[in-house]
Short mmCIF file of C-alpha atoms (C1' of nucleotides) in Angstrom, two decimals:
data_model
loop_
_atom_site.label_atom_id
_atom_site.label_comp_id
_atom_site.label_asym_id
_atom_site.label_seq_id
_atom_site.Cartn_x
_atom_site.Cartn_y
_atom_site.Cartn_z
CA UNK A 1 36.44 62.21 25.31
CA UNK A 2 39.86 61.42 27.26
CA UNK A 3 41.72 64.67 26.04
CA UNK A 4 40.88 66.42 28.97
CA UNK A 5 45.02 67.58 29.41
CA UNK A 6 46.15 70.79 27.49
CA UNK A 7 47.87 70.49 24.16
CA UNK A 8 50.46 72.93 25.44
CA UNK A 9 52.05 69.73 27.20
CA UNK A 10 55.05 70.07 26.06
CA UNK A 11 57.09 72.92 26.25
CA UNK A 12 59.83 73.79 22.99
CA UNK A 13 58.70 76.72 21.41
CA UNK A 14 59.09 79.55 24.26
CA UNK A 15 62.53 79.92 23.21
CA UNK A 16 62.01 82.45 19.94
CA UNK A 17 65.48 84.33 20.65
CA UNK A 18 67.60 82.71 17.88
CA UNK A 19 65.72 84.48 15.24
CA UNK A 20 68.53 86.16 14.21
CA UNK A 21 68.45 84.60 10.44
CA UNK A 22 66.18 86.68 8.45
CA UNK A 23 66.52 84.39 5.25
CA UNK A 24 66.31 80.99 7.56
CA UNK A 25 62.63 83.00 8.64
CA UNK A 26 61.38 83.67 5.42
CA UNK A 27 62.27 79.65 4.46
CA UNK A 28 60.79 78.37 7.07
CA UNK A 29 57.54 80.17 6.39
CA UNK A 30 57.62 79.68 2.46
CA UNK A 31 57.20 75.80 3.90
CA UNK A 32 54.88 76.49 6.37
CA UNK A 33 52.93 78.32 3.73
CA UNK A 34 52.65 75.01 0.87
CA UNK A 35 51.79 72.41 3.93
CA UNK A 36 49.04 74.63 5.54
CA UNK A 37 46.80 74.16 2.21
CA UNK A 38 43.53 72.69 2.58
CA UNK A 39 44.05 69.95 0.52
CA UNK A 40 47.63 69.63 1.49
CA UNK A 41 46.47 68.59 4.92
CA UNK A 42 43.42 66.66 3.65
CA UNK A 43 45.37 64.51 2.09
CA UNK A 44 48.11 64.16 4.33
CA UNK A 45 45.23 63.16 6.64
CA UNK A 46 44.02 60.45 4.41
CA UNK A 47 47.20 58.78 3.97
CA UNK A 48 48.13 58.94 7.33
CA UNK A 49 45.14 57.00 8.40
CA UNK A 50 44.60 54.87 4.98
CA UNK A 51 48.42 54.10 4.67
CA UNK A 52 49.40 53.73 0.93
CA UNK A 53 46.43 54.11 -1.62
CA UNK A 54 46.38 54.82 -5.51
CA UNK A 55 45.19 58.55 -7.09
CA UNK A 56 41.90 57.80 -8.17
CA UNK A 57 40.74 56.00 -4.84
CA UNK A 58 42.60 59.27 -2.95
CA UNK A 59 39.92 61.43 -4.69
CA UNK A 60 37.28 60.15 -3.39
CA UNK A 61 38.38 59.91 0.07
CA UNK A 62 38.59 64.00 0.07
CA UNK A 63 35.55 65.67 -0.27
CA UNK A 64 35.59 67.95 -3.05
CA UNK A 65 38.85 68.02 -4.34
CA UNK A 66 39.53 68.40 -8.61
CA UNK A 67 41.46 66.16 -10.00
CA UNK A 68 43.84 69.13 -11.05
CA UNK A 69 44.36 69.78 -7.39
CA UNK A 70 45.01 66.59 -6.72
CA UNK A 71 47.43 66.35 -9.61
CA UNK A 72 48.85 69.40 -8.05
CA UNK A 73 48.71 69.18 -4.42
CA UNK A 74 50.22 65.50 -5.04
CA UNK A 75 53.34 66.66 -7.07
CA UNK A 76 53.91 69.76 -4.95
CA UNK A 77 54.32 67.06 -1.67
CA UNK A 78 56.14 64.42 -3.55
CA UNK A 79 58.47 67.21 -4.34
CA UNK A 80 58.64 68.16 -0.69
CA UNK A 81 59.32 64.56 0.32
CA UNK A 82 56.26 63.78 2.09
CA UNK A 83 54.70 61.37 -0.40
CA UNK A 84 56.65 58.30 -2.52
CA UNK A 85 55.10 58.25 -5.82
CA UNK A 86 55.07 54.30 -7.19
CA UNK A 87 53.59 53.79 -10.76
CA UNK A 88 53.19 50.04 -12.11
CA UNK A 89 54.04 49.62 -15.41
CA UNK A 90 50.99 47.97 -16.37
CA UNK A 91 47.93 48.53 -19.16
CA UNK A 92 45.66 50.72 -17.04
CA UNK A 93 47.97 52.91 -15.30
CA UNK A 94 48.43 52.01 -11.45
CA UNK A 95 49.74 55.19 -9.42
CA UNK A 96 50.08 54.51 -5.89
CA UNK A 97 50.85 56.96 -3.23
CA UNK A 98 52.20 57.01 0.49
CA UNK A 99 53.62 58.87 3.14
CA UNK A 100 57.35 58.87 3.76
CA UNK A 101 58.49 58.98 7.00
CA UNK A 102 58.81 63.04 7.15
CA UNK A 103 55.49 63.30 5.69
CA UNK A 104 54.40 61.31 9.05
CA UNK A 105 56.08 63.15 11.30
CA UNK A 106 54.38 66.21 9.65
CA UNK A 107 50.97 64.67 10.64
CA UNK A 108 52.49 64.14 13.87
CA UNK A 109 52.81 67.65 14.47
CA UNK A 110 50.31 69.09 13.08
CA UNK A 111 47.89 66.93 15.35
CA UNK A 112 48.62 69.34 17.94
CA UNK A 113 46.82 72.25 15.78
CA UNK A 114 44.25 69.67 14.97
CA UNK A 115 43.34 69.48 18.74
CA UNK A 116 43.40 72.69 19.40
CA UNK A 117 40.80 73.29 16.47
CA UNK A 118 38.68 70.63 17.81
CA UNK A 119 39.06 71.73 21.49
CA UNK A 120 38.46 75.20 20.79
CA UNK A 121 35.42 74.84 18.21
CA UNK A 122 32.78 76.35 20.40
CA UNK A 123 34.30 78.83 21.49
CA UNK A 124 35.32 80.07 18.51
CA UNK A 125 31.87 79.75 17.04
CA UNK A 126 30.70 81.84 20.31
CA UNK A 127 33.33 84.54 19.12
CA UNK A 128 31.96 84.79 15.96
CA UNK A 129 28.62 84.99 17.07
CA UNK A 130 29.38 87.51 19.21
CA UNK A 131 31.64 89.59 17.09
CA UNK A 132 28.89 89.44 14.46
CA UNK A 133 26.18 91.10 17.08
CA UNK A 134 28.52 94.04 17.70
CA UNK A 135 29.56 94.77 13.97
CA UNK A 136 26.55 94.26 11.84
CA UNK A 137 26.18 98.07 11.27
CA UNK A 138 27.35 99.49 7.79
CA UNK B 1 71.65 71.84 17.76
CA UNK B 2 70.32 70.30 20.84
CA UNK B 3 67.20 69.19 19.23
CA UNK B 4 67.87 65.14 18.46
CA UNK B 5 64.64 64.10 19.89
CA UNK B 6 61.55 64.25 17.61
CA UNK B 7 58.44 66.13 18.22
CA UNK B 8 56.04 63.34 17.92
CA UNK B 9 56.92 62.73 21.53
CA UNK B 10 53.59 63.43 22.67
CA UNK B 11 51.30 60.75 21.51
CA UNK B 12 48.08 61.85 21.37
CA UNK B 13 46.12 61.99 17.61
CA UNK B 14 47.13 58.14 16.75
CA UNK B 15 43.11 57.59 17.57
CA UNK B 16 41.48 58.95 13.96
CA UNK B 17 38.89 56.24 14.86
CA UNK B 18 35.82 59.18 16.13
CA UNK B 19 35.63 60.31 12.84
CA UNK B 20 32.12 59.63 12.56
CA UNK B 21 30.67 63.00 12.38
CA UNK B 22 31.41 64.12 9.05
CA UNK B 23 30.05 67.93 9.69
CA UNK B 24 32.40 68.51 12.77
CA UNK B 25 35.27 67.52 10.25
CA UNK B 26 34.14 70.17 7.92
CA UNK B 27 34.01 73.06 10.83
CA UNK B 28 37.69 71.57 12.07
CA UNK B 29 38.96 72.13 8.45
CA UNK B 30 37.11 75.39 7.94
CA UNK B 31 38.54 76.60 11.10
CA UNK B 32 42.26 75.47 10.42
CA UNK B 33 41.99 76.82 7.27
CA UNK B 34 41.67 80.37 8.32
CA UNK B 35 44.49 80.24 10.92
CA UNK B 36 46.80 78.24 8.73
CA UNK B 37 46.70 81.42 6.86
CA UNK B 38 49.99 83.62 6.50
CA UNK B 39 49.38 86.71 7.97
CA UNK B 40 47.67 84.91 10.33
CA UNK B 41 50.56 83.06 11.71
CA UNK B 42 52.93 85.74 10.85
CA UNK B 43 50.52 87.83 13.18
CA UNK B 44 50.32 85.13 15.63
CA UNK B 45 53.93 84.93 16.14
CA UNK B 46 54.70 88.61 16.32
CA UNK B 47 52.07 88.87 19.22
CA UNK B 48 53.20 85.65 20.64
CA UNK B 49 56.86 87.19 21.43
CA UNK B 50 56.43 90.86 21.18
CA UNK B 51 52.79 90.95 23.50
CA UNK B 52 49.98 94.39 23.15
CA UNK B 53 50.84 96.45 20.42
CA UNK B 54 49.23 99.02 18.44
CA UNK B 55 48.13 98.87 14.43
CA UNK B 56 51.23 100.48 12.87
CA UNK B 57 54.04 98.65 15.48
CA UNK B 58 52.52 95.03 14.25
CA UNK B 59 52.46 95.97 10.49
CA UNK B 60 55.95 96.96 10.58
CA UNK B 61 56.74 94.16 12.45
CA UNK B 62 55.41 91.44 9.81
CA UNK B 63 57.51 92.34 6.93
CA UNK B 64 55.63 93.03 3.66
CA UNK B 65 52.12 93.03 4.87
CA UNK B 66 50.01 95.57 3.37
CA UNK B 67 47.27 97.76 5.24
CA UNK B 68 44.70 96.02 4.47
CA UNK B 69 45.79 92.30 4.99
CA UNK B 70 46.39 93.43 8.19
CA UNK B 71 43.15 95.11 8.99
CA UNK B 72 41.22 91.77 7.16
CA UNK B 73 43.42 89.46 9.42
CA UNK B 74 43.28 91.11 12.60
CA UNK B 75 39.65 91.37 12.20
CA UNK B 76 39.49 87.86 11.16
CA UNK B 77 41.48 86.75 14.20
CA UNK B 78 39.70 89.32 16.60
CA UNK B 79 36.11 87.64 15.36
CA UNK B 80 37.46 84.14 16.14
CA UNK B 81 38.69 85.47 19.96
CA UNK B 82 42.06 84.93 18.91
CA UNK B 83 43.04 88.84 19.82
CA UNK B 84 41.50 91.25 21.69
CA UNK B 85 41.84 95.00 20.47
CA UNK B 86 41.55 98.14 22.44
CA UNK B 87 40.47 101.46 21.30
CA UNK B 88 42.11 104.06 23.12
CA UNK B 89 39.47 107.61 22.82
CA UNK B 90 42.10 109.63 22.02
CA UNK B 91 43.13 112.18 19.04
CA UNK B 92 45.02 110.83 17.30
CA UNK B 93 43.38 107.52 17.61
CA UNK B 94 45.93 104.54 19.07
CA UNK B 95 44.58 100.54 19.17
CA UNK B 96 46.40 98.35 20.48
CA UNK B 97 46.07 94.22 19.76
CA UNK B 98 46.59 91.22 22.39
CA UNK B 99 46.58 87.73 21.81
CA UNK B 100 43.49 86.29 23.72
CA UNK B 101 44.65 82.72 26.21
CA UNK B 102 43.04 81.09 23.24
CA UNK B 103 45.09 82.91 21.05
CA UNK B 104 48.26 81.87 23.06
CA UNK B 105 47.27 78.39 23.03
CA UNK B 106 47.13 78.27 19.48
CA UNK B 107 50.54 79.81 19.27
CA UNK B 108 51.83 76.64 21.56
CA UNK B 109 49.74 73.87 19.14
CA UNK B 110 51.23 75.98 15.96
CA UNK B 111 54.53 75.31 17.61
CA UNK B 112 55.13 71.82 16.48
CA UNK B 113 54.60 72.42 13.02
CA UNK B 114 56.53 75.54 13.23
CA UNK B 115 59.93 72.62 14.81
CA UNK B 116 58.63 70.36 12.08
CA UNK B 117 59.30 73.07 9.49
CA UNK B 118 62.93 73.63 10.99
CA UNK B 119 64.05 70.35 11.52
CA UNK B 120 63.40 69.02 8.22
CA UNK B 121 63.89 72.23 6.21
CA UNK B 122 67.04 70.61 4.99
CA UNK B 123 65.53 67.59 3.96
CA UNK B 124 62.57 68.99 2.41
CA UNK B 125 65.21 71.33 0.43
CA UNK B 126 67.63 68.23 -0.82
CA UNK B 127 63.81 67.16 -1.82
CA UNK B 128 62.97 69.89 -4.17
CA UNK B 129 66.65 69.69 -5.73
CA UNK B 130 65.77 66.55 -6.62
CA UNK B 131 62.79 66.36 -7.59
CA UNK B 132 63.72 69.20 -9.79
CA UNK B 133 66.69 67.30 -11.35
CA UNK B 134 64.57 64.25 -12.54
CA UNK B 135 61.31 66.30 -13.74
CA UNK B 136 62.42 69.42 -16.00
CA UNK B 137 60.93 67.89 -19.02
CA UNK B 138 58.89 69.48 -20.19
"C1'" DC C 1 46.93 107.00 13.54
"C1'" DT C 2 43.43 103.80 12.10
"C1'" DG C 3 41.03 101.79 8.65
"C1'" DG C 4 37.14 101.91 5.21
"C1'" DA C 5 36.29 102.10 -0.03
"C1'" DT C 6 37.66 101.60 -4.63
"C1'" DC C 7 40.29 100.06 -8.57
"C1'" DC C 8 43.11 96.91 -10.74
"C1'" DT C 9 46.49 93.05 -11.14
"C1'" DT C 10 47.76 88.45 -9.92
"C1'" DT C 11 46.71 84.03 -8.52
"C1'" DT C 12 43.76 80.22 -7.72
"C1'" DC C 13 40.70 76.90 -8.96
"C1'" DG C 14 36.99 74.25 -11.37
"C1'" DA C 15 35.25 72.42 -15.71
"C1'" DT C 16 36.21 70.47 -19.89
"C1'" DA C 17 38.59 68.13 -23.50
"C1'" DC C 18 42.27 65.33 -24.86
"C1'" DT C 19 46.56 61.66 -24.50
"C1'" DG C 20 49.23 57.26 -23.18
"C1'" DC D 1 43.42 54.93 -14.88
"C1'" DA D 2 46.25 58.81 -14.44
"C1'" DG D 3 47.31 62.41 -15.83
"C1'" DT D 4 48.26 67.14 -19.13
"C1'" DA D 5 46.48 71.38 -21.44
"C1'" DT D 6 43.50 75.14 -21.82
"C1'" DC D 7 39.84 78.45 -20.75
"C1'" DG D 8 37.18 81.36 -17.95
"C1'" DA D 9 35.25 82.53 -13.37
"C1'" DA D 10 36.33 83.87 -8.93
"C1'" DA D 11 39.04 85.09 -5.09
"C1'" DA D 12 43.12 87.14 -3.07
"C1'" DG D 13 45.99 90.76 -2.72
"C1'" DG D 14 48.36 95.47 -3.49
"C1'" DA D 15 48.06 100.53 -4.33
"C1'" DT D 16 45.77 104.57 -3.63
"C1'" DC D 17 42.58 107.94 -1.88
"C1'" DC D 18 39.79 109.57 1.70
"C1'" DA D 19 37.51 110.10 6.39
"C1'" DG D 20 37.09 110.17 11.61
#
DNA sequence: CTGGATCCTTTTCGATACTG
DNA sequence: CAGTATCGAAAAGGATCCAG
């Protein structure tokens, strides 16, 4: 593995005084909240790496998703903007789906969390084991 | 707004190709999963900007969390070394929570999505309008 | 003050059956 | 193939009471 710099590389975020707007807050966490899903980022993931690809051949790339989810965790991003939804007009039905170019730059930045999971796997496994030998008394 | 330049300035995920181990993928998700969670990151932030603070000080700092989210959350975070918490032997009993360096780290990776989510809020809003305009059908 | 335990409501999600 | 509609199980979450 080549990742031995920090993630932290670049420095933007230490600069939390302009939250002044309460409401701007609250917005930016309602969107926060709807791309953090599970399958939300699974299948940003997919697409970001498969490029465009149609619904049923999308299920099967993530593990364990329902086709309602799917249904639903499709909409709720093509409704955000992050996916283009193309149907063909043709006898079987042929939905095909793909990123737009915010829905990129949202795998672009969520990479960073994405390394730090990765980078910080054992330890948090160590944590956990730890935690779990000091609090295993009822 | 100073903020023209994008945050996928830092190239560094664009190499999806080591997915080969197909149980490490599942810990990564499991483990972004819990932090992606609200009151996680709601948490996160407070003790990002505001540093130690006791129970009661953080609860009323993360605006309509109950008691116990933020007892299952802290714990959460404290199993996973994100915090460390400190029980003062006192009378009236006072414990205080502090973001571990892991913790902080995660705060910094978080960071980009947290940008993402304010530079295309806008977009992502005209989005919904939209999408709400040519889908009310029912 | 801290937080465990309980009850109850809301939401989420999977399975299934059915259309164009 | 690509959904929609519906049902029930399960999980999340809030309110409240109580204890150290």
């Amino acid at each position: 593995m080549s990742q031995d710099k920090t993630i932290h590389d670049f420095a933007a975020c230490p600069a939390p005084a302009q939250h002044s707007d309460p409401e701007l807050d609250r917005l930016v966490q309602e969107i926060i909240g709807r791309i953090a899903d599970k399958w939300t980022m699974l299948a940003l993931d997919v697409l970001a790496e498969q490029g465009r690809m149609r619904f049923t051949t999308l299920g099967k790339h993530i593990e364990g998703i329902s086709q309602k989810m799917l249904t639903k965790t499709l909409r709720q991003m093509e409704a955000d903007g992050l996916v283009v939804r193309t149907v063909f007009p043709v006898v079987p039905p042929r939905v095909e789906y793909e990123l737009t170019p915010i829905g990129q730059s949202l795998g672009a930045a969520f990479c960073g969390v994405w390394l730090w999971a990765e980078q910080h796997r054992e330890a948090i496994l160590a944590s956990r084991a730890a935690f779990a030998q000091r609090a295993p008394e009822t």
